[in-house]
Amino acid sequence: MFKNSFQSVLGQGLKKVRKSERLTQQRVAQKSGLSIPTVRQLEHGHGNLSSFRKLLAALDLKLDGQNLPPGETLGAKVATLRRRRGISQRAISCLLAVTLQTIVSLERYNTGRLDVLEGALTVLGSGVYLIRNGTKKDFYTHAGNASVNHDWHTPMEFLERLYRVFGEFDLDPCSPTKKKSTAPVRAKMRYTAEDDGLGLPWFGTAFLNPPYGRTLGQWTMKAKEEVAIGNAQIVVALLPARTDTSYWHRDIARSAHVFFLQGRLRFGDGRQAAPFPSALVVWGGLRQDISALEEVLPDAWLQSPST
Ligand SMILES: C[S@@+](CC[C@H](N)C(=O)[O-])C[C@H]1O[C@@H](n2cnc3c(N)ncnc32)[C@H](O)[C@@H]1O
């Protein structure tokens, strides 16, 4: 399931630009004809697209993206990119937990909410960023590496394989809920965003599927450390296989067993593959854990820390 409570990279970008130009929210509100609360909302990634367009105009910015196709409007570009990716409107609506009509309105009329636009661009891997009008490279923020910002819940079928090896986990350090009945992962203890799993000690056998935003490197650093200092015995993490990132090199390469998964995991309604490859990363895995994982993940490509 794809949950759209997120830290908006576009909103953060708007704020960054405003601050870099030493403008107050009040000044930007005057320039754009919007109210101060609306500007504040947009800087958190919320609000409607017509307000967003006004704010972009006032800051002399536009959205561009390395994978964004041409199109009259952003909605039209989303539609073209979605078709190119072979993803249905219904699948996007499921992934973003919005109605089908919301996606239709976005694509056809270029209307709706900023968080839906950002979610759709992210899901489609648009590589979108904010740039100054009339320039090509000078981008302020980058919102497009598909997995950024959002909470990709671990597919049930994948978890079932892991339960066959570990049984119930001791800890899920980043869970959407405390409630056992609705939590996606079977674990004795859960930390939520309210608790802040990054600031609490981990223990036992932990299963980690962190928010795929800019904090990802903090989660891998924490996972590695919690095992190194003996808080957790083992951390098993489902991560985007972004082997070019600094956190992969710093926290995973030569430090963890990695099972590179063949094909793409299926999120949402289960019909659409994720637009990024995934890997199961294991810190602190004993020989028997790794052998048991090899059995339940027969198609995965195992990389051991010593190699
Ligand atoms: C990718 S989802 C994974 C959810 C679940 N663990 C799973 O595997 O399906 C990441 C989750 O981390 C939660 N989260 C975000 N920031 C957090 C934080 N600082 N501490 C704990 N949880 C956090 C989000 O609410 C979201 O539910």
mmCIF file of C-alpha atoms and ligand atoms in Angstrom:
data_model
loop_
_atom_site.group_PDB
_atom_site.id
_atom_site.type_symbol
_atom_site.label_atom_id
_atom_site.label_comp_id
_atom_site.label_asym_id
_atom_site.label_seq_id
_atom_site.Cartn_x
_atom_site.Cartn_y
_atom_site.Cartn_z
ATOM 1 C CA MET A 1 0.000 0.000 0.000
ATOM 2 C CA PHE A 2 1.208 3.478 -0.787
ATOM 3 C CA LYS A 3 0.556 6.068 1.867
ATOM 4 C CA ASN A 4 0.693 9.721 0.961
ATOM 5 C CA SER A 5 1.619 11.366 4.227
ATOM 6 C CA PHE A 6 4.968 12.720 3.183
ATOM 7 C CA GLN A 7 7.583 15.389 3.506
ATOM 8 C CA SER A 8 7.169 17.401 0.341
ATOM 9 C CA VAL A 9 10.371 17.985 -1.552
ATOM 10 C CA LEU A 10 8.626 20.518 -3.800
ATOM 11 C CA GLY A 11 7.316 22.360 -0.748
ATOM 12 C CA GLN A 12 10.779 22.341 0.796
ATOM 13 C CA GLY A 13 12.163 23.623 -2.508
ATOM 14 C CA LEU A 14 9.740 26.544 -2.554
ATOM 15 C CA LYS A 15 10.788 27.445 0.961
ATOM 16 C CA LYS A 16 14.463 27.150 0.121
ATOM 17 C CA VAL A 17 14.103 29.482 -2.854
ATOM 18 C CA ARG A 18 12.127 32.024 -0.828
ATOM 19 C CA LYS A 19 14.722 31.985 1.930
ATOM 20 C CA SER A 20 17.644 32.188 -0.483
ATOM 21 C CA GLU A 21 16.062 35.379 -1.799
ATOM 22 C CA ARG A 22 15.509 36.656 1.719
ATOM 23 C CA LEU A 23 11.775 36.941 1.215
ATOM 24 C CA THR A 24 9.276 36.549 4.018
ATOM 25 C CA GLN A 25 6.133 34.488 3.584
ATOM 26 C CA GLN A 26 4.267 37.778 3.846
ATOM 27 C CA ARG A 27 6.212 39.285 0.936
ATOM 28 C CA VAL A 28 5.698 36.180 -1.188
ATOM 29 C CA ALA A 29 2.009 36.223 -0.336
ATOM 30 C CA GLN A 30 1.802 39.830 -1.563
ATOM 31 C CA LYS A 31 3.722 39.057 -4.749
ATOM 32 C CA SER A 32 1.564 36.044 -5.578
ATOM 33 C CA GLY A 33 -1.790 37.357 -4.412
ATOM 34 C CA LEU A 34 -2.128 34.421 -2.024
ATOM 35 C CA SER A 35 -2.758 34.485 1.701
ATOM 36 C CA ILE A 36 0.095 33.805 4.130
ATOM 37 C CA PRO A 37 -1.512 30.530 5.347
ATOM 38 C CA THR A 38 -1.759 29.386 1.725
ATOM 39 C CA VAL A 39 1.928 30.109 1.152
ATOM 40 C CA ARG A 40 2.729 28.234 4.363
ATOM 41 C CA GLN A 41 0.588 25.284 3.246
ATOM 42 C CA LEU A 42 2.310 25.147 -0.136
ATOM 43 C CA GLU A 43 5.697 25.127 1.563
ATOM 44 C CA HIS A 44 4.505 21.972 3.322
ATOM 45 C CA GLY A 45 3.466 20.442 0.003
ATOM 46 C CA HIS A 46 -0.261 21.034 0.435
ATOM 47 C CA GLY A 47 -2.771 23.335 -1.220
ATOM 48 C CA ASN A 48 -4.259 23.397 -4.684
ATOM 49 C CA LEU A 49 -2.493 23.530 -8.007
ATOM 50 C CA SER A 50 -3.786 26.940 -9.002
ATOM 51 C CA SER A 51 -2.209 28.451 -5.847
ATOM 52 C CA PHE A 52 0.970 26.477 -6.562
ATOM 53 C CA ARG A 53 1.141 27.937 -10.071
ATOM 54 C CA LYS A 54 0.715 31.457 -8.671
ATOM 55 C CA LEU A 55 3.528 30.881 -6.224
ATOM 56 C CA LEU A 56 5.804 29.510 -8.950
ATOM 57 C CA ALA A 57 5.074 32.600 -11.061
ATOM 58 C CA ALA A 58 5.785 34.946 -8.159
ATOM 59 C CA LEU A 59 9.141 33.225 -7.555
ATOM 60 C CA ASP A 60 9.875 33.016 -11.285
ATOM 61 C CA LEU A 61 10.138 29.235 -11.126
ATOM 62 C CA LYS A 62 8.863 26.303 -13.120
ATOM 63 C CA LEU A 63 8.851 22.537 -12.817
ATOM 64 C CA ASP A 64 11.038 20.529 -15.127
ATOM 65 C CA GLY A 65 12.153 16.920 -15.011
ATOM 66 C CA GLN A 66 14.685 14.658 -16.613
ATOM 67 C CA ASN A 67 11.958 12.157 -17.517
ATOM 68 C CA LEU A 68 9.083 14.608 -18.012
ATOM 69 C CA PRO A 69 7.689 14.407 -21.537
ATOM 70 C CA PRO A 70 6.477 17.491 -23.403
ATOM 71 C CA GLY A 71 2.878 18.521 -22.810
ATOM 72 C CA GLU A 72 0.684 21.604 -22.571
ATOM 73 C CA THR A 73 0.201 21.272 -18.827
ATOM 74 C CA LEU A 74 1.721 19.341 -15.947
ATOM 75 C CA GLY A 75 -1.405 17.182 -15.911
ATOM 76 C CA ALA A 76 -0.913 16.332 -19.584
ATOM 77 C CA LYS A 77 2.733 15.473 -18.908
ATOM 78 C CA VAL A 78 1.685 13.162 -16.066
ATOM 79 C CA ALA A 79 -0.773 11.449 -18.432
ATOM 80 C CA THR A 80 1.869 10.924 -21.121
ATOM 81 C CA LEU A 81 4.475 9.648 -18.671
ATOM 82 C CA ARG A 82 1.938 7.327 -17.038
ATOM 83 C CA ARG A 83 1.020 5.804 -20.408
ATOM 84 C CA ARG A 84 4.695 5.406 -21.263
ATOM 85 C CA ARG A 85 5.213 3.532 -18.010
ATOM 86 C CA GLY A 86 2.209 1.346 -18.763
ATOM 87 C CA ILE A 87 0.484 2.232 -15.507
ATOM 88 C CA SER A 88 -3.278 2.675 -15.312
ATOM 89 C CA GLN A 89 -5.028 5.676 -13.759
ATOM 90 C CA ARG A 90 -6.638 3.265 -11.326
ATOM 91 C CA ALA A 91 -3.253 1.916 -10.217
ATOM 92 C CA ILE A 92 -1.936 5.433 -9.583
ATOM 93 C CA SER A 93 -5.064 6.273 -7.627
ATOM 94 C CA CYS A 94 -4.573 3.132 -5.493
ATOM 95 C CA LEU A 95 -0.905 3.891 -4.919
ATOM 96 C CA LEU A 96 -1.679 7.434 -3.819
ATOM 97 C CA ALA A 97 -4.839 6.463 -1.928
ATOM 98 C CA VAL A 98 -6.965 8.969 -3.848
ATOM 99 C CA THR A 99 -10.043 8.502 -6.025
ATOM 100 C CA LEU A 100 -9.824 7.662 -9.699
ATOM 101 C CA GLN A 101 -11.591 10.982 -10.430
ATOM 102 C CA THR A 102 -8.727 12.832 -8.705
ATOM 103 C CA ILE A 103 -6.237 11.395 -11.181
ATOM 104 C CA VAL A 104 -8.596 12.009 -14.114
ATOM 105 C CA SER A 105 -9.000 15.675 -13.068
ATOM 106 C CA LEU A 106 -5.262 16.097 -12.653
ATOM 107 C CA GLU A 107 -4.481 14.694 -16.072
ATOM 108 C CA ARG A 108 -7.402 16.143 -18.009
ATOM 109 C CA TYR A 109 -7.980 19.520 -16.371
ATOM 110 C CA ASN A 110 -4.648 20.103 -14.630
ATOM 111 C CA THR A 111 -6.519 20.659 -11.377
ATOM 112 C CA GLY A 112 -6.342 19.181 -7.904
ATOM 113 C CA ARG A 113 -3.915 19.128 -5.028
ATOM 114 C CA LEU A 114 -0.182 19.692 -4.995
ATOM 115 C CA ASP A 115 0.461 16.564 -2.911
ATOM 116 C CA VAL A 116 -1.341 14.445 -5.520
ATOM 117 C CA LEU A 117 0.708 15.970 -8.331
ATOM 118 C CA GLU A 118 3.917 15.416 -6.399
ATOM 119 C CA GLY A 119 2.867 11.872 -5.530
ATOM 120 C CA ALA A 120 2.076 11.058 -9.156
ATOM 121 C CA LEU A 121 5.355 12.555 -10.388
ATOM 122 C CA THR A 122 7.228 10.582 -7.760
ATOM 123 C CA VAL A 123 5.503 7.276 -8.459
ATOM 124 C CA LEU A 124 6.201 7.719 -12.163
ATOM 125 C CA GLY A 125 9.874 8.493 -11.587
ATOM 126 C CA SER A 126 9.642 11.811 -13.403
ATOM 127 C CA GLY A 127 12.940 13.157 -12.088
ATOM 128 C CA VAL A 128 11.179 16.453 -11.457
ATOM 129 C CA TYR A 129 12.830 19.561 -10.091
ATOM 130 C CA LEU A 130 12.230 23.284 -9.667
ATOM 131 C CA ILE A 131 14.184 25.624 -11.913
ATOM 132 C CA ARG A 132 14.327 29.301 -12.596
ATOM 133 C CA ASN A 133 12.260 30.285 -15.659
ATOM 134 C CA GLY A 134 14.384 30.575 -18.751
ATOM 135 C CA THR A 135 17.207 28.391 -17.396
ATOM 136 C CA LYS A 136 17.969 24.738 -17.921
ATOM 137 C CA LYS A 137 20.227 23.510 -15.185
ATOM 138 C CA ASP A 138 19.844 25.776 -12.216
ATOM 139 C CA PHE A 139 17.539 23.559 -10.185
ATOM 140 C CA TYR A 140 16.663 24.129 -6.592
ATOM 141 C CA THR A 141 15.162 20.867 -5.607
ATOM 142 C CA HIS A 142 14.906 17.394 -6.936
ATOM 143 C CA ALA A 143 11.769 15.457 -6.288
ATOM 144 C CA GLY A 144 11.884 12.738 -8.764
ATOM 145 C CA ASN A 145 13.800 9.654 -7.962
ATOM 146 C CA ALA A 146 10.610 7.697 -7.819
ATOM 147 C CA SER A 147 10.960 6.543 -4.295
ATOM 148 C CA VAL A 148 11.488 9.914 -2.709
ATOM 149 C CA ASN A 149 9.019 11.130 -0.079
ATOM 150 C CA HIS A 150 6.711 8.222 0.118
ATOM 151 C CA ASP A 151 5.904 5.318 2.290
ATOM 152 C CA TRP A 152 6.031 2.116 0.341
ATOM 153 C CA HIS A 153 4.584 -0.571 2.540
ATOM 154 C CA THR A 154 6.232 -3.958 2.288
ATOM 155 C CA PRO A 155 4.249 -6.378 0.120
ATOM 156 C CA MET A 156 2.582 -9.066 2.228
ATOM 157 C CA GLU A 157 3.872 -11.902 0.090
ATOM 158 C CA PHE A 158 7.437 -10.716 0.630
ATOM 159 C CA LEU A 159 6.934 -10.424 4.377
ATOM 160 C CA GLU A 160 5.536 -13.947 4.505
ATOM 161 C CA ARG A 161 8.855 -15.241 3.163
ATOM 162 C CA LEU A 162 10.722 -13.376 5.891
ATOM 163 C CA TYR A 163 8.413 -14.708 8.629
ATOM 164 C CA ARG A 164 9.382 -18.199 7.466
ATOM 165 C CA VAL A 165 12.956 -17.357 8.452
ATOM 166 C CA PHE A 166 12.545 -15.063 11.459
ATOM 167 C CA GLY A 167 8.991 -15.662 12.673
ATOM 168 C CA GLU A 168 7.515 -12.518 14.205
ATOM 169 C CA PHE A 169 10.069 -9.685 14.288
ATOM 170 C CA ASP A 170 10.984 -8.082 17.590
ATOM 171 C CA LEU A 171 10.858 -4.545 16.240
ATOM 172 C CA ASP A 172 9.548 -2.501 13.322
ATOM 173 C CA PRO A 173 11.311 0.836 13.915
ATOM 174 C CA CYS A 174 9.255 2.697 11.327
ATOM 175 C CA SER A 175 5.647 1.716 11.334
ATOM 176 C CA PRO A 176 2.638 3.751 10.228
ATOM 177 C CA THR A 177 0.773 2.681 13.374
ATOM 178 C CA LYS A 178 1.148 1.249 16.869
ATOM 179 C CA LYS A 179 -1.918 -0.924 16.356
ATOM 180 C CA LYS A 180 -1.146 -4.568 15.890
ATOM 181 C CA SER A 181 -4.389 -5.140 13.996
ATOM 182 C CA THR A 182 -3.585 -2.625 11.251
ATOM 183 C CA ALA A 183 0.224 -2.625 11.237
ATOM 184 C CA PRO A 184 1.690 -3.971 7.980
ATOM 185 C CA VAL A 185 4.520 -5.875 9.727
ATOM 186 C CA ARG A 186 4.232 -8.569 12.410
ATOM 187 C CA ALA A 187 6.427 -7.325 15.241
ATOM 188 C CA LYS A 188 6.344 -7.337 19.036
ATOM 189 C CA MET A 189 7.115 -3.609 19.184
ATOM 190 C CA ARG A 190 6.657 -0.732 16.747
ATOM 191 C CA TYR A 191 8.021 2.789 16.614
ATOM 192 C CA THR A 192 6.051 5.357 14.645
ATOM 193 C CA ALA A 193 7.010 8.791 13.298
ATOM 194 C CA GLU A 194 5.625 10.229 16.530
ATOM 195 C CA ASP A 195 8.081 8.164 18.583
ATOM 196 C CA ASP A 196 10.860 8.802 16.046
ATOM 197 C CA GLY A 197 12.490 5.436 15.520
ATOM 198 C CA LEU A 198 15.730 7.161 14.570
ATOM 199 C CA GLY A 199 16.183 8.462 18.104
ATOM 200 C CA LEU A 200 15.268 5.287 20.020
ATOM 201 C CA PRO A 201 17.330 2.176 20.683
ATOM 202 C CA TRP A 202 16.629 -0.854 18.502
ATOM 203 C CA PHE A 203 16.759 -4.428 19.722
ATOM 204 C CA GLY A 204 16.474 -8.093 18.799
ATOM 205 C CA THR A 205 15.563 -8.925 15.243
ATOM 206 C CA ALA A 206 14.386 -5.741 13.560
ATOM 207 C CA PHE A 207 12.681 -5.372 10.220
ATOM 208 C CA LEU A 208 13.288 -2.026 8.561
ATOM 209 C CA ASN A 209 11.466 -0.530 5.597
ATOM 210 C CA PRO A 210 12.194 3.164 6.075
ATOM 211 C CA PRO A 211 10.559 6.174 4.452
ATOM 212 C CA TYR A 212 12.179 6.453 1.013
ATOM 213 C CA GLY A 213 12.926 10.157 1.299
ATOM 214 C CA ARG A 214 15.962 12.197 2.093
ATOM 215 C CA THR A 215 16.341 10.611 5.534
ATOM 216 C CA LEU A 216 17.085 7.200 4.047
ATOM 217 C CA GLY A 217 20.804 7.486 4.773
ATOM 218 C CA GLN A 218 20.067 8.223 8.429
ATOM 219 C CA TRP A 219 18.129 4.962 8.664
ATOM 220 C CA THR A 220 20.898 2.867 7.103
ATOM 221 C CA MET A 221 23.466 4.538 9.375
ATOM 222 C CA LYS A 222 21.285 3.818 12.390
ATOM 223 C CA ALA A 223 20.756 0.187 11.325
ATOM 224 C CA LYS A 224 24.479 -0.409 10.927
ATOM 225 C CA GLU A 225 25.276 1.267 14.245
ATOM 226 C CA GLU A 226 22.571 -0.462 16.267
ATOM 227 C CA VAL A 227 24.014 -3.824 15.231
ATOM 228 C CA ALA A 228 27.624 -2.674 15.712
ATOM 229 C CA ILE A 229 26.978 -1.528 19.305
ATOM 230 C CA GLY A 230 25.006 -4.657 20.127
ATOM 231 C CA ASN A 231 21.579 -3.081 20.597
ATOM 232 C CA ALA A 232 20.042 -5.075 17.771
ATOM 233 C CA GLN A 233 21.174 -8.579 16.908
ATOM 234 C CA ILE A 234 20.144 -8.335 13.302
ATOM 235 C CA VAL A 235 18.503 -5.709 11.122
ATOM 236 C CA VAL A 236 16.801 -6.872 7.961
ATOM 237 C CA ALA A 237 15.988 -3.971 5.655
ATOM 238 C CA LEU A 238 14.035 -3.621 2.454
ATOM 239 C CA LEU A 239 15.652 -0.767 0.531
ATOM 240 C CA PRO A 240 15.715 0.724 -2.935
ATOM 241 C CA ALA A 241 18.807 -0.710 -4.642
ATOM 242 C CA ARG A 242 20.437 2.637 -5.259
ATOM 243 C CA THR A 243 23.989 1.385 -5.239
ATOM 244 C CA ASP A 244 25.377 4.714 -6.432
ATOM 245 C CA THR A 245 24.344 6.583 -3.286
ATOM 246 C CA SER A 246 26.748 7.563 -0.529
ATOM 247 C CA TYR A 247 24.709 5.709 2.090
ATOM 248 C CA TRP A 248 24.984 2.456 0.154
ATOM 249 C CA HIS A 249 28.750 2.867 0.013
ATOM 250 C CA ARG A 250 29.054 4.013 3.618
ATOM 251 C CA ASP A 251 26.620 1.688 5.423
ATOM 252 C CA ILE A 252 25.990 -1.317 3.206
ATOM 253 C CA ALA A 253 28.950 -2.114 0.967
ATOM 254 C CA ARG A 254 31.290 -4.480 2.827
ATOM 255 C CA SER A 255 29.117 -4.172 5.986
ATOM 256 C CA ALA A 256 26.002 -6.191 5.223
ATOM 257 C CA HIS A 257 24.719 -9.151 3.288
ATOM 258 C CA VAL A 258 22.683 -7.935 0.330
ATOM 259 C CA PHE A 259 20.053 -9.886 -1.583
ATOM 260 C CA PHE A 260 19.456 -8.035 -4.841
ATOM 261 C CA LEU A 261 15.900 -8.907 -5.804
ATOM 262 C CA GLN A 262 15.122 -9.974 -9.326
ATOM 263 C CA GLY A 263 12.323 -7.972 -10.962
ATOM 264 C CA ARG A 264 10.405 -5.268 -9.178
ATOM 265 C CA LEU A 265 8.304 -5.585 -6.057
ATOM 266 C CA ARG A 266 4.636 -4.914 -6.521
ATOM 267 C CA PHE A 267 3.037 -2.261 -4.388
ATOM 268 C CA GLY A 268 -0.423 -0.739 -4.266
ATOM 269 C CA ASP A 269 -3.067 -3.018 -5.667
ATOM 270 C CA GLY A 270 -0.382 -5.531 -6.550
ATOM 271 C CA ARG A 271 -0.711 -5.083 -10.308
ATOM 272 C CA GLN A 272 2.020 -2.512 -10.842
ATOM 273 C CA ALA A 273 5.701 -2.994 -10.283
ATOM 274 C CA ALA A 274 7.633 -0.382 -8.299
ATOM 275 C CA PRO A 275 9.573 2.030 -10.492
ATOM 276 C CA PHE A 276 12.809 1.164 -8.666
ATOM 277 C CA PRO A 277 14.747 -2.044 -7.960
ATOM 278 C CA SER A 278 14.864 -3.314 -4.374
ATOM 279 C CA ALA A 279 17.297 -5.186 -2.189
ATOM 280 C CA LEU A 280 17.060 -6.942 1.144
ATOM 281 C CA VAL A 281 19.987 -5.777 3.257
ATOM 282 C CA VAL A 282 20.989 -7.718 6.368
ATOM 283 C CA TRP A 283 23.287 -6.375 9.076
ATOM 284 C CA GLY A 284 24.406 -8.891 11.677
ATOM 285 C CA GLY A 285 23.169 -11.945 9.787
ATOM 286 C CA LEU A 286 24.547 -15.270 10.995
ATOM 287 C CA ARG A 287 25.404 -18.020 8.562
ATOM 288 C CA GLN A 288 22.135 -19.850 9.314
ATOM 289 C CA ASP A 289 20.048 -16.687 8.779
ATOM 290 C CA ILE A 290 21.664 -16.074 5.416
ATOM 291 C CA SER A 291 21.245 -19.698 4.326
ATOM 292 C CA ALA A 292 17.588 -19.633 5.346
ATOM 293 C CA LEU A 293 17.090 -16.368 3.423
ATOM 294 C CA GLU A 294 18.702 -17.920 0.362
ATOM 295 C CA GLU A 295 16.030 -20.613 0.516
ATOM 296 C CA VAL A 296 13.106 -18.213 0.669
ATOM 297 C CA LEU A 297 14.615 -15.825 -1.898
ATOM 298 C CA PRO A 298 15.872 -18.314 -4.491
ATOM 299 C CA ASP A 299 15.940 -15.767 -7.345
ATOM 300 C CA ALA A 300 17.870 -13.114 -5.444
ATOM 301 C CA TRP A 301 21.556 -12.392 -6.052
ATOM 302 C CA LEU A 302 23.470 -12.557 -2.793
ATOM 303 C CA GLN A 303 26.435 -10.296 -2.119
ATOM 304 C CA SER A 304 28.328 -11.074 1.083
ATOM 305 C CA PRO A 305 30.162 -8.413 3.120
ATOM 306 C CA SER A 306 33.553 -10.048 2.650
ATOM 307 C CA THR A 307 33.359 -9.993 -1.156
HETATM 308 C C1 LIG B 1 8.027 2.668 3.809
HETATM 309 S S1 LIG B 1 6.895 2.814 5.160
HETATM 310 C C2 LIG B 1 7.081 1.202 5.855
HETATM 311 C C3 LIG B 1 5.978 0.834 6.739
HETATM 312 C C4 LIG B 1 6.105 -0.571 7.313
HETATM 313 N N1 LIG B 1 7.239 -0.670 8.211
HETATM 314 C C5 LIG B 1 6.229 -1.585 6.224
HETATM 315 O O1 LIG B 1 7.247 -2.237 6.108
HETATM 316 O O2 LIG B 1 5.277 -1.739 5.457
HETATM 317 C C6 LIG B 1 7.817 3.858 6.279
HETATM 318 C C7 LIG B 1 7.071 4.197 7.530
HETATM 319 O O3 LIG B 1 7.926 4.947 8.388
HETATM 320 C C8 LIG B 1 7.132 5.812 9.156
HETATM 321 N N2 LIG B 1 8.033 6.853 9.670
HETATM 322 C C9 LIG B 1 8.417 7.997 9.066
HETATM 323 N N3 LIG B 1 9.300 8.663 9.845
HETATM 324 C C10 LIG B 1 9.463 7.903 10.965
HETATM 325 C C11 LIG B 1 10.253 8.051 12.142
HETATM 326 N N4 LIG B 1 11.036 9.122 12.319
HETATM 327 N N5 LIG B 1 10.169 7.092 13.078
HETATM 328 C C12 LIG B 1 9.377 5.998 12.902
HETATM 329 N N6 LIG B 1 8.616 5.819 11.805
HETATM 330 C C13 LIG B 1 8.663 6.755 10.851
HETATM 331 C C14 LIG B 1 6.076 6.284 8.189
HETATM 332 O O4 LIG B 1 4.924 6.690 8.876
HETATM 333 C C15 LIG B 1 5.843 5.044 7.351
HETATM 334 O O5 LIG B 1 4.755 4.328 7.819
#
